[in-house]
Coordinates of N, CA, C and O in Angstrom, one line a residue:
M16 N 13.8 -0.3 -17.6 CA 12.2 0.2 -17.1 C 11.4 -0.2 -18.2 O 10.4 -0.5 -17.7
Q17 N 11.6 0.1 -19.2 CA 10.8 -0.2 -20.3 C 10.4 -1.4 -20.8 O 9.1 -1.4 -20.6
R18 N 11.3 -2.2 -20.4 CA 10.6 -3.9 -20.4 C 9.8 -4.1 -19.3 O 8.6 -4.8 -19.5
T19 N 10.2 -3.9 -18.2 CA 9.2 -4.1 -17.2 C 8.1 -3.2 -17.2 O 6.7 -4.1 -16.9
A20 N 7.6 -2.3 -17.7 CA 6.7 -1.4 -17.9 C 5.6 -2.3 -19.1 O 4.5 -2.5 -19.0
S21 N 6.4 -2.7 -20.5 CA 5.9 -3.2 -21.4 C 5.5 -5.0 -20.8 O 4.3 -5.3 -21.2
N22 N 6.2 -5.6 -20.1 CA 5.6 -6.8 -19.4 C 4.5 -6.9 -18.5 O 3.7 -7.4 -18.3
W23 N 4.4 -5.8 -17.8 CA 3.4 -5.5 -16.7 C 2.4 -5.3 -17.5 O 1.1 -6.0 -17.0
I24 N 2.2 -4.2 -18.5 CA 1.1 -4.1 -19.3 C 0.5 -5.3 -20.2 O -0.6 -5.5 -20.2
D25 N 1.4 -5.9 -20.7 CA 1.1 -7.2 -21.5 C 0.4 -8.4 -20.8 O -0.3 -8.8 -21.0
A26 N 0.7 -8.4 -19.4 CA 0.3 -9.6 -18.4 C -1.1 -9.2 -18.1 O -1.7 -10.0 -17.6
L27 N -1.7 -8.1 -18.2 CA -2.9 -7.9 -18.1 C -4.1 -8.5 -18.6 O -5.1 -8.9 -17.8
S28 N -3.6 -9.2 -19.6 CA -4.6 -10.2 -20.3 C -4.6 -11.5 -19.8 O -5.7 -12.1 -19.5
T29 N -3.8 -12.0 -18.8 CA -3.8 -13.1 -18.2 C -3.6 -13.1 -16.7 O -3.9 -13.8 -15.9
R30 N -3.3 -11.7 -16.2 CA -3.6 -11.7 -14.6 C -3.7 -10.5 -14.3 O -3.0 -9.4 -14.6
G31 N -5.1 -10.3 -13.8 CA -5.4 -8.9 -13.3 C -4.8 -8.4 -12.2 O -4.1 -8.9 -11.4
R32 N -4.7 -7.2 -12.3 CA -4.1 -6.5 -11.1 C -5.0 -5.4 -10.7 O -6.0 -5.1 -11.3
H33 N -4.5 -4.6 -9.5 CA -5.5 -3.4 -9.1 C -4.9 -2.2 -8.9 O -3.6 -2.4 -8.8
C34 N -5.6 -1.1 -9.0 CA -5.0 0.4 -8.6 C -4.4 0.0 -7.2 O -4.9 -0.2 -6.5
I35 N -3.4 0.7 -6.9 CA -2.4 1.0 -6.1 C -3.2 1.8 -4.9 O -3.2 2.0 -3.8
V36 N -4.4 2.8 -5.6 CA -4.9 3.9 -4.7 C -6.2 3.6 -4.5 O -6.5 3.6 -3.3
C37 N -7.0 2.8 -5.3 CA -8.5 2.6 -5.0 C -8.7 1.3 -5.1 O -9.8 0.9 -4.6
S38 N -7.9 0.4 -5.5 CA -8.1 -1.2 -5.7 C -9.0 -1.7 -6.6 O -9.5 -2.7 -6.5
S39 N -9.5 -0.6 -7.6 CA -10.1 -1.0 -8.5 C -9.1 -2.1 -9.5 O -8.4 -2.0 -9.6
W40 N -9.9 -3.0 -10.2 CA -9.2 -3.8 -11.2 C -8.8 -3.3 -12.2 O -9.4 -2.3 -13.0
L41 N -7.3 -3.5 -12.8 CA -6.9 -3.1 -13.8 C -6.9 -4.2 -15.0 O -6.1 -5.2 -14.6
V42 N -7.7 -4.2 -16.1 CA -7.7 -5.8 -16.9 C -7.0 -5.4 -18.2 O -7.0 -6.3 -18.9
D43 N -7.1 -4.2 -18.6 CA -6.3 -3.9 -19.8 C -5.7 -2.5 -19.7 O -5.7 -1.8 -19.0
R44 N -4.9 -2.2 -21.0 CA -4.2 -0.9 -21.1 C -5.0 0.3 -20.8 O -4.6 1.2 -20.2
Q45 N -6.4 0.2 -21.1 CA -7.1 1.5 -21.4 C -7.4 1.6 -19.9 O -8.0 2.9 -19.6
H46 N -7.5 0.9 -19.1 CA -7.6 1.1 -17.4 C -6.6 1.7 -16.7 O -6.8 2.2 -15.7
V47 N -5.3 1.9 -17.3 CA -4.2 2.0 -16.5 C -4.0 3.6 -16.9 O -3.8 4.1 -18.2
G48 N -3.6 4.4 -15.9 CA -3.5 5.7 -16.0 C -1.7 6.0 -15.9 O -1.4 6.9 -16.4
A49 N -1.1 5.2 -15.0 CA 0.1 5.6 -14.7 C 0.8 4.3 -14.2 O 0.1 3.6 -13.6
L50 N 1.9 4.1 -14.3 CA 2.7 2.8 -13.6 C 3.7 3.5 -12.8 O 4.3 4.7 -13.1
L51 N 3.9 2.9 -11.4 CA 4.8 3.3 -10.7 C 5.9 1.8 -10.8 O 5.7 0.9 -10.7
L52 N 7.1 2.8 -11.3 CA 8.2 1.6 -11.6 C 9.3 1.8 -10.3 O 9.8 2.9 -10.0
A53 N 9.8 0.7 -10.1 CA 10.8 1.0 -8.9 C 12.1 0.1 -9.0 O 11.8 -1.2 -9.5
T54 N 13.1 0.6 -8.7 CA 14.2 -0.2 -8.6 C 15.1 0.0 -7.5 O 15.0 1.0 -6.7
P55 N 16.0 -1.0 -6.9 CA 16.9 -0.9 -5.6 C 17.9 0.4 -6.1 O 18.1 0.8 -7.2
A56 N 18.0 1.1 -5.2 CA 19.2 2.2 -5.2 C 20.5 1.9 -5.4 O 21.1 2.7 -6.2
V57 N 20.8 0.9 -4.8 CA 22.4 0.2 -5.0 C 22.1 -1.0 -6.2 O 21.4 -1.8 -6.3
R58 N 22.9 -0.8 -7.2 CA 23.0 -1.9 -8.3 C 21.7 -2.2 -8.8 O 21.3 -3.5 -8.6
P59 N 21.0 -1.3 -9.4 CA 19.6 -1.9 -10.0 C 19.8 -2.8 -11.0 O 20.1 -2.3 -12.1
T60 N 19.4 -4.1 -10.5 CA 19.4 -5.2 -11.7 C 17.9 -5.8 -11.8 O 17.8 -6.5 -12.8
S61 N 17.0 -5.3 -11.3 CA 15.9 -5.6 -11.3 C 14.7 -4.5 -11.2 O 15.4 -3.5 -10.7
A62 N 13.4 -4.5 -11.5 CA 12.5 -3.5 -11.6 C 11.2 -4.0 -11.0 O 10.8 -5.2 -11.0
S63 N 10.5 -3.2 -10.3 CA 9.2 -3.8 -10.0 C 8.0 -2.3 -10.5 O 8.4 -1.5 -10.6
A64 N 6.8 -3.0 -10.6 CA 5.8 -2.2 -11.4 C 4.6 -2.4 -10.6 O 4.1 -3.3 -10.3
C65 N 3.9 -1.1 -10.4 CA 2.6 -1.1 -9.8 C 1.6 0.0 -10.6 O 2.3 0.9 -11.2
G66 N 0.5 -0.4 -10.7 CA -0.2 0.3 -11.5 C -1.3 1.7 -10.9 O -2.0 1.4 -9.6
V67 N -1.7 2.4 -11.2 CA -2.7 3.6 -10.9 C -3.8 3.5 -12.0 O -3.3 3.7 -13.1
C68 N -4.7 3.5 -11.8 CA -6.1 3.5 -12.5 C -6.1 4.9 -13.2 O -6.0 5.7 -12.9
R69 N -6.8 4.8 -14.3 CA -7.1 6.0 -15.3 C -7.9 7.1 -14.3 O -7.5 8.1 -14.5
E70 N -8.8 6.6 -13.6 CA -9.6 7.2 -13.0 C -8.9 7.9 -11.9 O -9.1 9.3 -11.8
C71 N -8.1 7.5 -11.0 CA -7.6 7.9 -10.0 C -6.2 9.3 -10.5 O -6.2 10.4 -10.3
W72 N -5.7 8.4 -11.7 CA -4.5 9.2 -12.3 C -5.2 10.7 -13.0 O -4.8 11.8 -12.8
D73 N -6.4 10.6 -13.5 CA -7.0 11.8 -14.0 C -7.7 12.8 -13.0 O -8.1 13.7 -13.2
A74 N -8.0 11.9 -12.0 CA -8.6 12.9 -10.8 C -7.7 14.1 -10.2 O -8.2 15.0 -9.4
G75 N -6.1 13.8 -10.5 CA -5.6 14.7 -9.9 C -5.3 15.0 -8.7 O -5.0 15.7 -7.7
L76 N -5.1 13.6 -8.1 CA -4.8 13.6 -6.5 C -3.5 14.2 -6.2 O -2.7 14.4 -7.2
P77 N -3.5 14.7 -4.8 CA -2.4 15.5 -4.2 C -1.1 14.3 -4.4 O -1.3 13.2 -4.1
L78 N 0.1 14.7 -4.8 CA 1.2 13.9 -4.9 C 1.2 13.1 -3.5 O 1.7 11.7 -3.3
E79 N 1.1 13.5 -2.4 CA 1.0 13.1 -1.1 C 0.2 11.8 -1.0 O 0.6 10.6 -0.4
A80 N -1.0 11.8 -1.7 CA -1.8 10.6 -1.6 C -1.2 9.5 -2.4 O -1.1 8.3 -2.2
L81 N -0.6 9.8 -3.5 CA -0.1 9.1 -4.4 C 1.2 8.4 -4.0 O 1.5 6.9 -3.9
E82 N 2.0 9.1 -3.1 CA 3.3 8.7 -2.5 C 2.7 7.6 -1.4 O 3.4 6.7 -1.2
R83 N 1.9 8.0 -0.3 CA 1.1 6.8 0.5 C 1.0 5.6 -0.1 O 1.1 4.6 0.4
A84 N 0.3 5.7 -1.4 CA 0.1 4.2 -1.8 C 1.0 3.8 -2.4 O 0.9 2.5 -2.3
A85 N 1.9 4.4 -3.1 CA 3.2 3.8 -3.3 C 3.7 3.1 -2.4 O 4.4 1.9 -2.7
E86 N 3.9 3.9 -1.2 CA 5.0 3.3 0.0 C 4.2 2.0 0.2 O 4.7 1.1 0.5
H87 N 2.7 1.9 0.6 CA 2.0 1.0 0.8 C 2.4 -0.3 -0.2 O 2.4 -1.5 0.2
A88 N 2.2 -0.3 -1.2 CA 2.5 -1.0 -2.3 C 3.8 -1.7 -2.4 O 4.0 -2.9 -2.8
L89 N 4.9 -1.0 -2.1 CA 6.3 -1.4 -2.1 C 6.4 -2.0 -0.9 O 7.6 -2.7 -0.8
Q90 N 5.8 -2.2 0.3 CA 5.8 -2.8 1.4 C 6.3 -4.3 1.2 O 7.2 -5.0 1.9
E91 N 5.6 -5.2 0.1 CA 5.8 -6.4 0.3 C 7.5 -6.8 -0.6 O 7.8 -7.4 0.0
A92 N 7.8 -5.6 -1.3 CA 9.2 -5.8 -2.0 C 10.1 -5.1 -1.2 O 11.5 -5.9 -1.1
L93 N 9.9 -4.1 -0.3 CA 11.0 -3.9 0.7 C 10.2 -3.3 2.0 O 10.0 -2.3 2.1
P94 N 10.0 -4.6 2.8 CA 9.5 -4.0 3.9 C 10.1 -2.9 4.9 O 11.2 -3.1 5.0
G95 N 9.5 -2.1 5.3 CA 9.8 -1.0 6.1 C 10.4 0.0 5.3 O 11.1 1.1 5.5
G96 N 10.5 -0.1 4.0 CA 11.0 0.8 2.9 C 10.2 2.2 2.8 O 8.9 1.9 3.1
R97 N 11.0 3.5 2.3 CA 10.0 4.6 2.3 C 10.9 5.0 1.1 O 11.7 5.0 0.6
L98 N 10.0 6.0 0.4 CA 10.3 6.9 -0.7 C 11.2 8.1 0.0 O 10.9 8.5 0.8
E99 N 12.1 8.6 -0.8 CA 12.9 9.4 -0.4 C 12.1 10.9 -0.3 O 11.3 11.0 -1.5
P100 N 12.5 11.7 0.2 CA 11.6 13.4 -0.1 C 11.7 13.7 -1.5 O 12.8 13.6 -1.8
L101 N 11.0 14.3 -1.8 CA 10.8 15.0 -3.3 C 12.1 15.8 -3.5 O 12.4 15.9 -4.5
E102 N 12.3 16.6 -2.5 CA 13.5 17.6 -2.8 C 15.0 16.9 -3.2 O 15.9 17.4 -3.6
T103 N 15.1 15.8 -2.4 CA 16.5 14.9 -2.7 C 16.4 13.9 -3.9 O 17.4 13.2 -3.9
R104 N 15.1 13.8 -4.6 CA 15.1 12.7 -5.6 C 16.1 13.3 -6.8 O 16.2 14.5 -7.0
R105 N 16.7 12.5 -7.7 CA 17.5 12.9 -8.4 C 16.9 12.3 -9.9 O 16.3 11.6 -10.0

């Protein structure tokens, strides 16, 4: 997971990304407030990363808003996929 996060941050200099909440551009480390890192539940051999801009992260958005944005962002990697309810996460 650490390698995925580092690679994602390092690639910002050559590949702009956007915030999964507000779609603002993330162009360097200072613009990133948090990363969503995801792995498959069964035999996790790969990981995926998405970013939340510093402004959205510092705004203290409700967990539900972040979860909706995360589910939307993960649709490309896992069509129809959903996050587990918070109570059952390990």
